[in-house]
mmCIF file of C-alpha atoms in Angstrom:
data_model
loop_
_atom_site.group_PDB
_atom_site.id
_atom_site.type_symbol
_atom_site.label_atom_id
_atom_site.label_comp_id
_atom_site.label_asym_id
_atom_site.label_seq_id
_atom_site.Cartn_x
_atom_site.Cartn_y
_atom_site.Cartn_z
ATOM 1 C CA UNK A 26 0.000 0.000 0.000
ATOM 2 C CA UNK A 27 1.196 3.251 -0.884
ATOM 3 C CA UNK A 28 1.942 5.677 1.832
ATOM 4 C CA UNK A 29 2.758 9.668 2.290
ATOM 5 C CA UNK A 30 6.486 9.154 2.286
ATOM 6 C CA UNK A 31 6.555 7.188 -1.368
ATOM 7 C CA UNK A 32 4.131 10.131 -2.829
ATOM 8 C CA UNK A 33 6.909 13.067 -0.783
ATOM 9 C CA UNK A 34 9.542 11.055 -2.690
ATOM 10 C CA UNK A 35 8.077 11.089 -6.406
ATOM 11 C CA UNK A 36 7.199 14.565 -5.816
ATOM 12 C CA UNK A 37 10.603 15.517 -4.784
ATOM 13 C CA UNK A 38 9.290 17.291 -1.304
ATOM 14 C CA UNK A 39 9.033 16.673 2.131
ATOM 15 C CA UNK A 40 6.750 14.297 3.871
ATOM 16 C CA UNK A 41 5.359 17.359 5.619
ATOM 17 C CA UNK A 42 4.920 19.184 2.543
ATOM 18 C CA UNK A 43 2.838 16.496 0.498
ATOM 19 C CA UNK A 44 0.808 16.106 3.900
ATOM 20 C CA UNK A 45 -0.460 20.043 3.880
ATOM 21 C CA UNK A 46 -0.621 19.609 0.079
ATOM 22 C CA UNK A 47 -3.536 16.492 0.089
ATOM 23 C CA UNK A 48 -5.052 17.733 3.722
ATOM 24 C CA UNK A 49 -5.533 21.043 2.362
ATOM 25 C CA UNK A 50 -4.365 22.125 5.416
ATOM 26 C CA UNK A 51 -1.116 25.102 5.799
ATOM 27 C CA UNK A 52 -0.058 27.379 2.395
ATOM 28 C CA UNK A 53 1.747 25.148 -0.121
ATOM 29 C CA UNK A 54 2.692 26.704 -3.539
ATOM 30 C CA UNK A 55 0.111 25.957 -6.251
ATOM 31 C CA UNK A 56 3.038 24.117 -8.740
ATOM 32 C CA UNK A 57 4.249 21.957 -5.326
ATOM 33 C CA UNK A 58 0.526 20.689 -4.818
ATOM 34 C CA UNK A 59 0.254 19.719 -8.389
ATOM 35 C CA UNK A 60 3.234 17.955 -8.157
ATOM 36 C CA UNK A 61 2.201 16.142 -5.140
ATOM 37 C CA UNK A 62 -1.284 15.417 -6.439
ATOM 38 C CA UNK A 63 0.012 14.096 -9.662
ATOM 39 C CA UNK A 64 2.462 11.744 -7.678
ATOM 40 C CA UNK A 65 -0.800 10.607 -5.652
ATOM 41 C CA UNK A 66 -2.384 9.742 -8.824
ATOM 42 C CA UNK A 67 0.260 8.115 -10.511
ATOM 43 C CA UNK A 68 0.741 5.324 -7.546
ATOM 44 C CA UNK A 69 -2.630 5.309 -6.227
ATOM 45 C CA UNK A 70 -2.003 7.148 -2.493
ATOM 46 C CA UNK A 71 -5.627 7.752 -1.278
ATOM 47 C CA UNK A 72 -5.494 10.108 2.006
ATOM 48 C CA UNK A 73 -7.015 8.952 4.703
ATOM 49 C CA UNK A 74 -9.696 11.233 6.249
ATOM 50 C CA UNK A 75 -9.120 9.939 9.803
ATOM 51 C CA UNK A 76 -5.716 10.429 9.636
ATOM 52 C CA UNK A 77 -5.839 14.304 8.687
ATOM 53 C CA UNK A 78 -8.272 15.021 10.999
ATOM 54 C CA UNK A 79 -5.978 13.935 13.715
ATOM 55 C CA UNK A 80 -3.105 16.477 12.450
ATOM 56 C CA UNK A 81 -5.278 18.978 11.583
ATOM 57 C CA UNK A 82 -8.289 18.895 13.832
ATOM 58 C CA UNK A 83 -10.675 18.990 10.600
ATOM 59 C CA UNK A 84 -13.020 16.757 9.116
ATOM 60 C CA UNK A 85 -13.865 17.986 5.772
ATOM 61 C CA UNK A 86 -17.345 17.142 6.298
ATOM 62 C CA UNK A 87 -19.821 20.370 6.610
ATOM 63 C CA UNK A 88 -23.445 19.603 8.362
ATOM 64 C CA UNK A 89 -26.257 20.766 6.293
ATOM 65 C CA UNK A 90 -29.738 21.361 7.887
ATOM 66 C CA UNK A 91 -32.672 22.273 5.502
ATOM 67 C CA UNK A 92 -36.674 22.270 5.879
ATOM 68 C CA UNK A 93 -37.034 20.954 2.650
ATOM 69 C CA UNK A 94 -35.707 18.655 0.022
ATOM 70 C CA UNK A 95 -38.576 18.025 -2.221
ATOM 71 C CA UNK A 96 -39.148 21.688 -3.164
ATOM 72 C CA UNK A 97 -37.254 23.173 -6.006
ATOM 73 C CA UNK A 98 -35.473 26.242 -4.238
ATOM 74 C CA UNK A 99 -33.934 23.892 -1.498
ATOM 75 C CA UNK A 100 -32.647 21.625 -4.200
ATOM 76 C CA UNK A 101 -30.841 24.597 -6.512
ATOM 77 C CA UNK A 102 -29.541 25.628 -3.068
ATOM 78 C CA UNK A 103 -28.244 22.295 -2.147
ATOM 79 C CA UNK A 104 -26.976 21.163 -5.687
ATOM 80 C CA UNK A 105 -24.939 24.687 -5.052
ATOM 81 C CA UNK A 106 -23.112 23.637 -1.817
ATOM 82 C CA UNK A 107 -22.193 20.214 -2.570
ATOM 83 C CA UNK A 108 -20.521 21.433 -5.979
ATOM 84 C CA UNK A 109 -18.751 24.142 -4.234
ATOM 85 C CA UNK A 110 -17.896 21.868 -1.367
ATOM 86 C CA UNK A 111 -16.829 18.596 -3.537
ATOM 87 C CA UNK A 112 -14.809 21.320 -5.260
ATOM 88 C CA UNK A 113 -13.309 22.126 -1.910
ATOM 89 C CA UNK A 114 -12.237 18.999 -0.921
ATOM 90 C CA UNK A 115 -15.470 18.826 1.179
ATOM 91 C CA UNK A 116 -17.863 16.048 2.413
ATOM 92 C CA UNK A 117 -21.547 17.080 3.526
ATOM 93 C CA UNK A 118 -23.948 15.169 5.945
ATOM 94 C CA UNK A 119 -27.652 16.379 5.734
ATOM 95 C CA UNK A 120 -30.006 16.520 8.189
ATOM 96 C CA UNK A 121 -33.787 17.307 6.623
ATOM 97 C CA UNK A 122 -35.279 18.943 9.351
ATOM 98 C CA UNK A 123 -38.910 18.154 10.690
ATOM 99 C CA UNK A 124 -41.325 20.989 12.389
ATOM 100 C CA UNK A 125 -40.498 21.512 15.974
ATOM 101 C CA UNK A 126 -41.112 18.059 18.014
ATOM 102 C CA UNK A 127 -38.427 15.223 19.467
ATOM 103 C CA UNK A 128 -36.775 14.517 16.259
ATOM 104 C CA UNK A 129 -35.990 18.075 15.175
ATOM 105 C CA UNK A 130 -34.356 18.193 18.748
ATOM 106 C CA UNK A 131 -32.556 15.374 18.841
ATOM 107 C CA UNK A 132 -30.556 16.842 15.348
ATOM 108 C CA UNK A 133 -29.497 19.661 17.367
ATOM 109 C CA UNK A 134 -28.704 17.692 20.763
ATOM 110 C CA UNK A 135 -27.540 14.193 19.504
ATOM 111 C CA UNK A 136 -27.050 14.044 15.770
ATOM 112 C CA UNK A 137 -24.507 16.940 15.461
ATOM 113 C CA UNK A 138 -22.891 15.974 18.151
ATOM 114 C CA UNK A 139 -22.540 12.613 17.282
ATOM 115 C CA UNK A 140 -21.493 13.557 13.343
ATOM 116 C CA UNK A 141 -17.933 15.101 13.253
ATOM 117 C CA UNK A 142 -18.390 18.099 11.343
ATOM 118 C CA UNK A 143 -16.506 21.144 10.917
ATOM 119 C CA UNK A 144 -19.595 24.202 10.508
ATOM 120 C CA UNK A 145 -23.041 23.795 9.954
ATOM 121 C CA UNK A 146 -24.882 25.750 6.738
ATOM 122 C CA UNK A 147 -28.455 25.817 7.605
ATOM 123 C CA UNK A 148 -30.934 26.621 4.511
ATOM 124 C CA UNK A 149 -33.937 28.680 5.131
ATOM 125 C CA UNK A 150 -34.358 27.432 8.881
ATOM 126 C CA UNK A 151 -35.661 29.571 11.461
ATOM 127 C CA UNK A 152 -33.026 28.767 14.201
ATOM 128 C CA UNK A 153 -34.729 29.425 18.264
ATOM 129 C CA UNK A 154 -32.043 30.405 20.641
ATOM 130 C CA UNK A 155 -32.028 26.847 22.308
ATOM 131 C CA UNK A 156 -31.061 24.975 18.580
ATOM 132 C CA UNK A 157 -28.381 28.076 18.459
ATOM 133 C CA UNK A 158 -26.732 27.483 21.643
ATOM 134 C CA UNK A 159 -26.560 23.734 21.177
ATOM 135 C CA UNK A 160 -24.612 24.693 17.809
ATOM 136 C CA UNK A 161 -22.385 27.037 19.923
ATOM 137 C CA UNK A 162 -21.426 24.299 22.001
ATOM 138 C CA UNK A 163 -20.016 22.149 19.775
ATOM 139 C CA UNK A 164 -17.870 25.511 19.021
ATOM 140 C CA UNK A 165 -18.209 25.048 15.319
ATOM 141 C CA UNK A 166 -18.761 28.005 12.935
ATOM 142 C CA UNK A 167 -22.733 28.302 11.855
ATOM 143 C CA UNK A 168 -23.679 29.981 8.566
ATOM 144 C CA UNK A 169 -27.483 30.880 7.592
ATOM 145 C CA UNK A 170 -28.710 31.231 4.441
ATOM 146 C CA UNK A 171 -32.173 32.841 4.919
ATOM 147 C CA UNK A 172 -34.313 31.904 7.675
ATOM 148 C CA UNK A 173 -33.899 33.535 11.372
ATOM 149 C CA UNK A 174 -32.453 33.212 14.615
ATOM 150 C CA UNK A 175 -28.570 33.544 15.513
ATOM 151 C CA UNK A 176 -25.828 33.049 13.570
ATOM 152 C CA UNK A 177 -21.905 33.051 12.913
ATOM 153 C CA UNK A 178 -22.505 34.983 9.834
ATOM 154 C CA UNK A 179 -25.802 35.081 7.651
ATOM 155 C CA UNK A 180 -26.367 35.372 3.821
ATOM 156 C CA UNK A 181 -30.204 36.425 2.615
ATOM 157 C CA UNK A 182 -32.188 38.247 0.105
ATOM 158 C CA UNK A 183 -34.274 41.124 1.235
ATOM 159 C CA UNK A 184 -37.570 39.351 1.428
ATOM 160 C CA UNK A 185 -39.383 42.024 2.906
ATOM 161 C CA UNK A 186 -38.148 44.386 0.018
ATOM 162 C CA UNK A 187 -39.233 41.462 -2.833
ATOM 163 C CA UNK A 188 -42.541 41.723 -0.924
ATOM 164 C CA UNK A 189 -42.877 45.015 -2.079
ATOM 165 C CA UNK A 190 -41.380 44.911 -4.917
ATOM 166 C CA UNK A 191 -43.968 42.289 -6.335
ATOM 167 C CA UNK A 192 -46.915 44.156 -5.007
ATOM 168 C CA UNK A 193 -46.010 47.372 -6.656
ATOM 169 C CA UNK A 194 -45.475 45.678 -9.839
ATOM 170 C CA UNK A 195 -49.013 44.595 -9.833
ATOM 171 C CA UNK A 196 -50.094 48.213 -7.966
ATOM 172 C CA UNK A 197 -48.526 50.288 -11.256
ATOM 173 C CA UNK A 198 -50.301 48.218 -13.275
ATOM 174 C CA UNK A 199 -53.645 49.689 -12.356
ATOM 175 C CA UNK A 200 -54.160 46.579 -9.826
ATOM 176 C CA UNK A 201 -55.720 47.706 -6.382
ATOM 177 C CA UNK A 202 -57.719 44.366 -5.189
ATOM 178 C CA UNK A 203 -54.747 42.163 -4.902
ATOM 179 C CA UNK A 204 -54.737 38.916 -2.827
ATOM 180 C CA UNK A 205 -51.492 37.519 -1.080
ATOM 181 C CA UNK A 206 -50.868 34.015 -1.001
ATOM 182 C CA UNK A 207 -48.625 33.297 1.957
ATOM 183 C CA UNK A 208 -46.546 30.267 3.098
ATOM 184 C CA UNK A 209 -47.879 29.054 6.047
ATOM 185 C CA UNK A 210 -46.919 30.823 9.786
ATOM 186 C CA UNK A 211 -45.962 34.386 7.970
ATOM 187 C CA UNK A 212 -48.621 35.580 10.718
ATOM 188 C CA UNK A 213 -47.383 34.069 13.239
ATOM 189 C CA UNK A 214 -43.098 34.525 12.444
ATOM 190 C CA UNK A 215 -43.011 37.893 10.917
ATOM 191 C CA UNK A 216 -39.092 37.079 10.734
ATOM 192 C CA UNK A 217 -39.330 34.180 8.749
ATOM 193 C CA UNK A 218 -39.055 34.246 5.137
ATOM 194 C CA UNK A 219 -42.747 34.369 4.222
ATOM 195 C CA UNK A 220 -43.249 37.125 7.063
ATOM 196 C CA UNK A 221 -40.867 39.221 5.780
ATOM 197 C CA UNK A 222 -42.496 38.603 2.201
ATOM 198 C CA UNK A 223 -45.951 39.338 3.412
ATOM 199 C CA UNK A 224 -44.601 42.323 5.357
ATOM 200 C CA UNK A 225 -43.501 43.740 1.968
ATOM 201 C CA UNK A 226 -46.662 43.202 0.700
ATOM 202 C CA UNK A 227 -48.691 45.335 3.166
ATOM 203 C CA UNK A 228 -46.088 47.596 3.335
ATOM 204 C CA UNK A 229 -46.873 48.185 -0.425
ATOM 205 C CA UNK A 230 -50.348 48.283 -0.019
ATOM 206 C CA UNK A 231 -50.480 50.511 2.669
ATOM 207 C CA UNK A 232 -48.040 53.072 1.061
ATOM 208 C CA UNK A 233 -50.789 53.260 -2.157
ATOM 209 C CA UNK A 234 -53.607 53.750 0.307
ATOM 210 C CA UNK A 235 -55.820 50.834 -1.016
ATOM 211 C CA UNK A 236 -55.866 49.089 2.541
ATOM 212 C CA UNK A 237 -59.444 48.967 2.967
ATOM 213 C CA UNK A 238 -61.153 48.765 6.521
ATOM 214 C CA UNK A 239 -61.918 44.844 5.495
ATOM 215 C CA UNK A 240 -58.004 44.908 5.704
ATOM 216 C CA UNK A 241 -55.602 42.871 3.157
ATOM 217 C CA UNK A 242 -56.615 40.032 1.783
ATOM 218 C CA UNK A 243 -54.045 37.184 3.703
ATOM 219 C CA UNK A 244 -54.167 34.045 2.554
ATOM 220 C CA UNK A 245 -51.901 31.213 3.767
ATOM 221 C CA UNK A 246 -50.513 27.913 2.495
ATOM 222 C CA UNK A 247 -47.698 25.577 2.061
ATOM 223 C CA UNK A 248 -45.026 27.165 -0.842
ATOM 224 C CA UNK A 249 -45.646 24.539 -2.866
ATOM 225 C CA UNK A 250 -47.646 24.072 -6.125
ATOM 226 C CA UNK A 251 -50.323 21.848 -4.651
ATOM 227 C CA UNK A 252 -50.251 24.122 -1.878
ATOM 228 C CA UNK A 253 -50.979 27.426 -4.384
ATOM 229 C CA UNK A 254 -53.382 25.277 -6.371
ATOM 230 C CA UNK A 255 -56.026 24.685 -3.307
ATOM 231 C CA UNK A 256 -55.586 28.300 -1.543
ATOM 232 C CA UNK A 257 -56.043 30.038 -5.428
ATOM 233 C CA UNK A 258 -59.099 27.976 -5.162
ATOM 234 C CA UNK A 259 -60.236 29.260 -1.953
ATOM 235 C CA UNK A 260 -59.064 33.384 -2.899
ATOM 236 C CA UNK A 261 -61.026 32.617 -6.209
ATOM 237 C CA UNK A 262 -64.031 30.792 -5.169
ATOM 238 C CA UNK A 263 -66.524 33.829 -4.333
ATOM 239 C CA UNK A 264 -66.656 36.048 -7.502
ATOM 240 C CA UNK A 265 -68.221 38.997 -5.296
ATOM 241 C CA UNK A 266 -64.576 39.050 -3.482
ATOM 242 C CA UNK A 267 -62.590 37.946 -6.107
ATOM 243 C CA UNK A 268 -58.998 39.807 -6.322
ATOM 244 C CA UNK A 269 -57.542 41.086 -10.099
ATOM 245 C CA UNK A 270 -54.386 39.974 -8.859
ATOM 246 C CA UNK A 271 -52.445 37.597 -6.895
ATOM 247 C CA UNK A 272 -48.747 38.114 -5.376
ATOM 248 C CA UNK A 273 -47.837 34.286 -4.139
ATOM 249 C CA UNK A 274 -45.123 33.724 -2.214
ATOM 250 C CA UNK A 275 -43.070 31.467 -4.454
ATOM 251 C CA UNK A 276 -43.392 30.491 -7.911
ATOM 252 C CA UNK A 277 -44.273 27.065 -7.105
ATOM 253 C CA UNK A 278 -47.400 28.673 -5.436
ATOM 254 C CA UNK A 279 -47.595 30.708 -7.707
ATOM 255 C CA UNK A 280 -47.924 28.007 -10.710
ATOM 256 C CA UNK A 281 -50.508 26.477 -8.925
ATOM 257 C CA UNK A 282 -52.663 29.796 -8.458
ATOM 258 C CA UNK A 283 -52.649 29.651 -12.494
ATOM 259 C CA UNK A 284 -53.596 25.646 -12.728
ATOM 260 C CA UNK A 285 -56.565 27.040 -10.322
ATOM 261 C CA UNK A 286 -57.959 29.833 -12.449
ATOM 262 C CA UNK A 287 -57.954 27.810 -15.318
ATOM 263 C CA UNK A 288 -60.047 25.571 -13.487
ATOM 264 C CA UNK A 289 -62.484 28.263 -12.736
ATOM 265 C CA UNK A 290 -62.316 29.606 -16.175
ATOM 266 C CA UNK A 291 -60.401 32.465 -15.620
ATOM 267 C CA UNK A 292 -57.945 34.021 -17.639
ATOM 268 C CA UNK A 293 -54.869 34.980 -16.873
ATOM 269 C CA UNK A 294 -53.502 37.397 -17.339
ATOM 270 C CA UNK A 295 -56.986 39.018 -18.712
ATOM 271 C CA UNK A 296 -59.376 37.974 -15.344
ATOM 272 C CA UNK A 297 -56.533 37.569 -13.068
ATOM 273 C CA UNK A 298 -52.596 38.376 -13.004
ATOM 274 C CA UNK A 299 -50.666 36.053 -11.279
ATOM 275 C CA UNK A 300 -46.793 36.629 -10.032
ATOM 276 C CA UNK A 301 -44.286 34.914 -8.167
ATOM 277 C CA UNK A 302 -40.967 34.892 -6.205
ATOM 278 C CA UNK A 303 -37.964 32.633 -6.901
ATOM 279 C CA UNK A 304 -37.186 31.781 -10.786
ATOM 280 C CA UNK A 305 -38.177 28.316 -10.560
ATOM 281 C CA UNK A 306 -36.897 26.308 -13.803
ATOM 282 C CA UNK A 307 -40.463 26.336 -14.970
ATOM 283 C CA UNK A 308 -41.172 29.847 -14.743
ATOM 284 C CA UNK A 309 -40.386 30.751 -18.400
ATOM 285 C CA UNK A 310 -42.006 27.961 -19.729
ATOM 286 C CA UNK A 311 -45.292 29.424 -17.889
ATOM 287 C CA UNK A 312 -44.678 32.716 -18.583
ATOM 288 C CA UNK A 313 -44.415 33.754 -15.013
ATOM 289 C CA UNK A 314 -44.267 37.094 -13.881
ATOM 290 C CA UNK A 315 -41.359 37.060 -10.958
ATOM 291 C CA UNK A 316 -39.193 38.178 -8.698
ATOM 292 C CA UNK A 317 -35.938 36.049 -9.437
ATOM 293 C CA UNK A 318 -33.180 34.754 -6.488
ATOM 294 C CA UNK A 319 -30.237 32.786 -7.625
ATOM 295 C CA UNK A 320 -30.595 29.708 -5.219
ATOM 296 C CA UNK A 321 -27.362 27.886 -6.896
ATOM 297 C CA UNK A 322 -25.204 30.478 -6.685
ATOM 298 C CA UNK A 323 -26.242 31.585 -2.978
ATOM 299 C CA UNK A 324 -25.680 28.253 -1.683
ATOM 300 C CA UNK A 325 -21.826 28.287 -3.244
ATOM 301 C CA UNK A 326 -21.894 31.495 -1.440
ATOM 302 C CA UNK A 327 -22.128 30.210 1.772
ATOM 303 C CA UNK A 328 -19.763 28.144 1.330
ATOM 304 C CA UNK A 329 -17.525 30.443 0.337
ATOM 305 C CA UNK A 330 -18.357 31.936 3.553
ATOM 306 C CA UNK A 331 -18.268 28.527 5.507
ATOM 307 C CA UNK A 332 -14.553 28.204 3.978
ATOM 308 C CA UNK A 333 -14.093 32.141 5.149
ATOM 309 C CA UNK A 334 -14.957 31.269 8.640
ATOM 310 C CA UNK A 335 -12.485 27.749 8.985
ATOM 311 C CA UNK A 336 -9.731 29.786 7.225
ATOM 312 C CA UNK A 337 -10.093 32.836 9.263
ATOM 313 C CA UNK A 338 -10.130 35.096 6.346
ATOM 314 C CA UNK A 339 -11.145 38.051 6.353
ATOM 315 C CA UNK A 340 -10.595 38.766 2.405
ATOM 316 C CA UNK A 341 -12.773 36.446 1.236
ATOM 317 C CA UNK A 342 -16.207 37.137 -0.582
ATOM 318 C CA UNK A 343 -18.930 37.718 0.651
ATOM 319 C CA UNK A 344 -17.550 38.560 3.656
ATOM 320 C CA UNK A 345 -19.240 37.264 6.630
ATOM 321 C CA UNK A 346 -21.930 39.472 7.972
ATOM 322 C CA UNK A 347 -21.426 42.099 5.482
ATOM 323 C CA UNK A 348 -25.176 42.899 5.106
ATOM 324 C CA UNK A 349 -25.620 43.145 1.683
ATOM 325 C CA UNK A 350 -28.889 41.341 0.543
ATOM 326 C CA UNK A 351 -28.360 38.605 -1.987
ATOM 327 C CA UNK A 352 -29.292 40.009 -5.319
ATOM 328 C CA UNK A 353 -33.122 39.348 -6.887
ATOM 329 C CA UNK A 354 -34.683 40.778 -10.039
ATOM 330 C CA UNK A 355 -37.979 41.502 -11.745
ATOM 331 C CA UNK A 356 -38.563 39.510 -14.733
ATOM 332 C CA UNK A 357 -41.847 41.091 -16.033
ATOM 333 C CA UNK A 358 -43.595 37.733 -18.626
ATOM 334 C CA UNK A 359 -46.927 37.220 -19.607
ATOM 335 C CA UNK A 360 -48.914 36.475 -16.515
ATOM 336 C CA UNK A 361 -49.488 39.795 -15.614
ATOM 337 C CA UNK A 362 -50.967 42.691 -17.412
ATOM 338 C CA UNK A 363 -53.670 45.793 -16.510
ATOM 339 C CA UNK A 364 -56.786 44.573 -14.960
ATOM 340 C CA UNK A 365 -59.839 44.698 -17.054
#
């Protein structure tokens, strides 16, 4: 079996070099570690993990907590930290989170301590202060991306902003009845990412002066597409009330909200306008009207920031903390237009 000293010897360095150079750990010139990888190659040396962590305290292995793996945006986001960690030299372990109860516990109190892992990236998860402080005590650096609660350093668009920015699309189009379709608990967490959204939303509506005494029209569901379909259903169903627009909370929801006035014989964007938030893959191909996040490139942003945070540099991009909102855009398509 080959071994370190055999690869330091075809490489024509020192045992300690070739170490730093396949750990990734300590600065090693960029033509040394090519050497020493190419030597690795060429007689089959394969590192091993246990080993390294012992000399360098590391695992290479990041924890990953998200809500969500069935739902488009948590897959772009995921698909973008495992590239940028494989790229790293990283492993990830990932824990899909439950609603509060036993098992989302025992993730915090027995799973990551269990799992050597050298940070935690948690996706769109509002943290409370007792999950935080078990992540503090494993002394491990803790990177959000969306969601709430504390954190070593936290990456997030400005929901509350896209909020607004979605209603006042459909407000300067002439639109004054429009409906909000929320992801469930925005009431109830104003901090979580469908509060903030909804936020936006009156915050829009309250700044063109079309809140009426019956107050905003607050509907909420899961952000999914079967989720928009039955609450469009339920903001559509009484033609008296019926809104001219609809602002839902993700495109997903926001497809569905269109499958549901077609059922009603609506058309959009002539009976109803319809718009989203995310720029699901689909969204072109149904002519969605949204507000577009990257979810790919923000979750190779926090690992950049992860590898920020283990490195201790303070150069790297986006810095940790910086506050600068992840960027979003308006894509204006088909599904919206003046009301009727």
């Amino acid at each position: 079996m080959a071994a370190i000293g055999d690869v330091a010897r075809l490489a024509g360095v020192s045992k300690a070099t070739a170490s730093r150079a396949l750990s990734g750990g300590g600065y090693v010139a960029d033509e040394t570690r090519r050497k020493v990888e190419a030597a690795a190659r060429e007689i089959g040396y394969i590192a091993s993990p246990d080993a390294a962590s012992l000399v360098t305290g590391r695992t290479k292995n990041i924890g990953v907590i998200i809500p969500f793996v069935n739902r488009w945006f948590f897959g772009e986001v995921l698909e973008g930290v495992e590239r940028a960690l494989l790229s790293a030299g990283y492993d990830l372990t990932l824990y899909n989170l439950s609603e509060h109860g036993p098992q989302r516990t025992r993730v915090f109190e027995f799973f990551l301590a269990r799992k050597r892992v050298d940070a935690v990236i948690a996706i769109g998860v509002d943290l409370d202060e007792h999950e935080v402080a078990a992540l503090e005590r494993r002394e491990k650096p803790l990177v959000a991306l969306g969601g709430s609660g504390g954190a070593d350093a936290r990456l997030s668009v400005d929901d509350r902003a896209v909020g607004q920015l979605a209603t006042e699309h459909l407000l300067h189009l002439g639109h004054e009845r429009i409906a909000h379709l929320a992801g469930l608990g925005a009431a109830e967490r104003p901090l979580s990412v469908q509060g903030q959204r909804r936020q936006g939303h009156l915050d829009a509506l309250a700044a063109a002066g079309v809140l009426d005494d019956a107050g905003p029209h607050v509907l909420e569901a899961e952000m999914s597409l079967p989720g928009g379909y039955t609450g469009a259903l339920q903001l559509l169903g009484h033609p008296g009330a019926r809104p001219t627009a609809v602002f839902a909370s993700s495109d997903e929801m926001a497809i569905g909200t269109i499958r549901a006035a077609e059922k009603l014989g609506l058309d959009v964007p002539g009976d109803l306008s319809v718009m989203g938030v995310d720029g699901h893959e689909y969204a072109e191909m149904f002519e969605l009207t949204t507000v577009e996040q990257y979810p790919g490139e923000q979750g190779r942003a926090a690992v950049d920031v992860v590898m920020a945070l283990l490195l201790d540099d303070a150069t790297a991009e986006p810095l940790p903390d910086s506050g600068a909102p992840l960027p979003t855009r308006l894509v204006v398509r088909a599904t919206t237009s003046a009301p009727r």
